[in-house]
Amino acid sequence: MASYDFLNAFCTCPRCKTAGEFEIEAFFPSGCLFEYRLGDKLINTKKIKLKENFIAEGYTVCPYCGKDFFVNIQVKNKNIYAVNISDKKGYIA
């Protein structure tokens, strides 16, 4: 079973439109339960060859409405650059 990391980032829930800081489960290749913020450099303890630039998937549940959604996390030069709402549907109806 794979582990994930956490990304604390400001975004807007696409379901209830409330903006705030969300704790996002981020599926980076090294997945060691690290906590990140926008601008942080990825930590690679597993010595996996990471691409310089890629998009990782993230998942979160809105603390305001209780609904979930996915995000795309942009990584540039191994730094967390941006978070965008994904078109992928959440699991909670």
PDB file of C-alpha atoms in Angstrom:
ATOM      1  CA  MET A   1       0.000   0.000   0.000  1.00  0.00           C
ATOM      2  CA  ALA A   2       1.374   3.395  -0.969  1.00  0.00           C
ATOM      3  CA  SER A   3       1.766   6.283   1.453  1.00  0.00           C
ATOM      4  CA  TYR A   4       1.001   9.894   0.714  1.00  0.00           C
ATOM      5  CA  ASP A   5       2.154  13.313   1.868  1.00  0.00           C
ATOM      6  CA  PHE A   6       0.126  16.287   3.095  1.00  0.00           C
ATOM      7  CA  LEU A   7      -0.063  19.653   1.379  1.00  0.00           C
ATOM      8  CA  ASN A   8      -1.601  22.596   3.230  1.00  0.00           C
ATOM      9  CA  ALA A   9      -2.829  25.038   0.600  1.00  0.00           C
ATOM     10  CA  PHE A  10      -5.407  27.771   0.134  1.00  0.00           C
ATOM     11  CA  CYS A  11      -8.106  26.885  -2.371  1.00  0.00           C
ATOM     12  CA  THR A  12     -11.852  27.132  -2.967  1.00  0.00           C
ATOM     13  CA  CYS A  13     -14.144  24.135  -2.571  1.00  0.00           C
ATOM     14  CA  PRO A  14     -15.775  23.509  -5.963  1.00  0.00           C
ATOM     15  CA  ARG A  15     -18.870  22.122  -4.238  1.00  0.00           C
ATOM     16  CA  CYS A  16     -19.794  24.792  -1.655  1.00  0.00           C
ATOM     17  CA  LYS A  17     -17.562  27.626  -2.997  1.00  0.00           C
ATOM     18  CA  THR A  18     -16.011  28.301   0.436  1.00  0.00           C
ATOM     19  CA  ALA A  19     -12.382  29.450   0.319  1.00  0.00           C
ATOM     20  CA  GLY A  20      -9.846  28.513   2.962  1.00  0.00           C
ATOM     21  CA  GLU A  21      -6.817  26.427   3.777  1.00  0.00           C
ATOM     22  CA  PHE A  22      -7.246  22.743   3.030  1.00  0.00           C
ATOM     23  CA  GLU A  23      -5.200  19.741   4.105  1.00  0.00           C
ATOM     24  CA  ILE A  24      -4.674  17.814   0.879  1.00  0.00           C
ATOM     25  CA  GLU A  25      -3.487  14.224   0.669  1.00  0.00           C
ATOM     26  CA  ALA A  26      -0.836  14.525  -2.031  1.00  0.00           C
ATOM     27  CA  PHE A  27       0.302  11.509  -3.999  1.00  0.00           C
ATOM     28  CA  PHE A  28       3.940  12.374  -4.680  1.00  0.00           C
ATOM     29  CA  PRO A  29       6.292   9.548  -5.753  1.00  0.00           C
ATOM     30  CA  SER A  30       8.245   9.509  -2.475  1.00  0.00           C
ATOM     31  CA  GLY A  31       5.144   9.468  -0.195  1.00  0.00           C
ATOM     32  CA  CYS A  32       6.519   9.506   3.355  1.00  0.00           C
ATOM     33  CA  LEU A  33       3.781  11.443   5.214  1.00  0.00           C
ATOM     34  CA  PHE A  34       5.680  14.744   4.986  1.00  0.00           C
ATOM     35  CA  GLU A  35       3.832  18.056   5.352  1.00  0.00           C
ATOM     36  CA  TYR A  36       4.315  20.647   2.620  1.00  0.00           C
ATOM     37  CA  ARG A  37       3.164  24.146   1.687  1.00  0.00           C
ATOM     38  CA  LEU A  38       3.219  25.893  -1.686  1.00  0.00           C
ATOM     39  CA  GLY A  39       6.790  26.729  -2.654  1.00  0.00           C
ATOM     40  CA  ASP A  40       8.369  23.855  -0.687  1.00  0.00           C
ATOM     41  CA  LYS A  41      10.890  21.563  -2.353  1.00  0.00           C
ATOM     42  CA  LEU A  42       9.957  17.873  -2.456  1.00  0.00           C
ATOM     43  CA  ILE A  43      11.915  15.637  -0.099  1.00  0.00           C
ATOM     44  CA  ASN A  44      13.016  12.398  -1.728  1.00  0.00           C
ATOM     45  CA  THR A  45      14.023   9.934   1.012  1.00  0.00           C
ATOM     46  CA  LYS A  46      13.390   6.879  -1.186  1.00  0.00           C
ATOM     47  CA  LYS A  47      15.931   8.066  -3.785  1.00  0.00           C
ATOM     48  CA  ILE A  48      13.373   7.649  -6.561  1.00  0.00           C
ATOM     49  CA  LYS A  49      14.329   9.576  -9.674  1.00  0.00           C
ATOM     50  CA  LEU A  50      11.812  12.421  -9.678  1.00  0.00           C
ATOM     51  CA  LYS A  51      10.989  14.385 -12.781  1.00  0.00           C
ATOM     52  CA  GLU A  52      11.790  18.083 -12.582  1.00  0.00           C
ATOM     53  CA  ASN A  53       8.273  19.071 -13.669  1.00  0.00           C
ATOM     54  CA  PHE A  54       5.108  17.018 -13.260  1.00  0.00           C
ATOM     55  CA  ILE A  55       1.513  17.129 -12.045  1.00  0.00           C
ATOM     56  CA  ALA A  56       0.595  15.074  -8.980  1.00  0.00           C
ATOM     57  CA  GLU A  57      -2.899  14.173  -7.869  1.00  0.00           C
ATOM     58  CA  GLY A  58      -4.284  15.309  -4.539  1.00  0.00           C
ATOM     59  CA  TYR A  59      -7.457  14.542  -2.584  1.00  0.00           C
ATOM     60  CA  THR A  60      -9.209  16.494   0.165  1.00  0.00           C
ATOM     61  CA  VAL A  61     -12.463  16.775   2.067  1.00  0.00           C
ATOM     62  CA  CYS A  62     -13.889  20.258   2.608  1.00  0.00           C
ATOM     63  CA  PRO A  63     -14.019  21.074   6.341  1.00  0.00           C
ATOM     64  CA  TYR A  64     -17.023  23.350   5.686  1.00  0.00           C
ATOM     65  CA  CYS A  65     -19.446  21.176   3.685  1.00  0.00           C
ATOM     66  CA  GLY A  66     -17.939  17.702   4.210  1.00  0.00           C
ATOM     67  CA  LYS A  67     -17.768  16.963   0.472  1.00  0.00           C
ATOM     68  CA  ASP A  68     -14.597  15.743  -1.205  1.00  0.00           C
ATOM     69  CA  PHE A  69     -12.743  16.731  -4.351  1.00  0.00           C
ATOM     70  CA  PHE A  70      -9.528  16.140  -6.244  1.00  0.00           C
ATOM     71  CA  VAL A  71      -6.826  18.651  -7.133  1.00  0.00           C
ATOM     72  CA  ASN A  72      -3.904  18.750  -9.547  1.00  0.00           C
ATOM     73  CA  ILE A  73      -0.643  19.811  -7.911  1.00  0.00           C
ATOM     74  CA  GLN A  74       1.894  21.387 -10.250  1.00  0.00           C
ATOM     75  CA  VAL A  75       5.539  20.705  -9.458  1.00  0.00           C
ATOM     76  CA  LYS A  76       8.219  22.804 -11.190  1.00  0.00           C
ATOM     77  CA  ASN A  77      11.929  22.233 -10.593  1.00  0.00           C
ATOM     78  CA  LYS A  78      10.920  19.789  -7.806  1.00  0.00           C
ATOM     79  CA  ASN A  79       9.102  22.632  -5.966  1.00  0.00           C
ATOM     80  CA  ILE A  80       5.371  22.676  -5.296  1.00  0.00           C
ATOM     81  CA  TYR A  81       4.216  25.465  -7.550  1.00  0.00           C
ATOM     82  CA  ALA A  82       0.394  25.554  -7.716  1.00  0.00           C
ATOM     83  CA  VAL A  83      -2.840  23.764  -6.842  1.00  0.00           C
ATOM     84  CA  ASN A  84      -5.767  23.605  -9.279  1.00  0.00           C
ATOM     85  CA  ILE A  85      -9.157  21.934  -8.898  1.00  0.00           C
ATOM     86  CA  SER A  86      -9.392  18.720 -10.946  1.00  0.00           C
ATOM     87  CA  ASP A  87     -12.312  17.662 -13.150  1.00  0.00           C
ATOM     88  CA  LYS A  88     -12.207  14.233 -11.475  1.00  0.00           C
ATOM     89  CA  LYS A  89     -15.365  13.642  -9.427  1.00  0.00           C
ATOM     90  CA  GLY A  90     -15.191  13.075  -5.674  1.00  0.00           C
ATOM     91  CA  TYR A  91     -16.530   9.981  -3.907  1.00  0.00           C
ATOM     92  CA  ILE A  92     -18.950  11.681  -1.482  1.00  0.00           C
ATOM     93  CA  ALA A  93     -22.324  12.457  -3.064  1.00  0.00           C
TER      94      ALA A  93
END
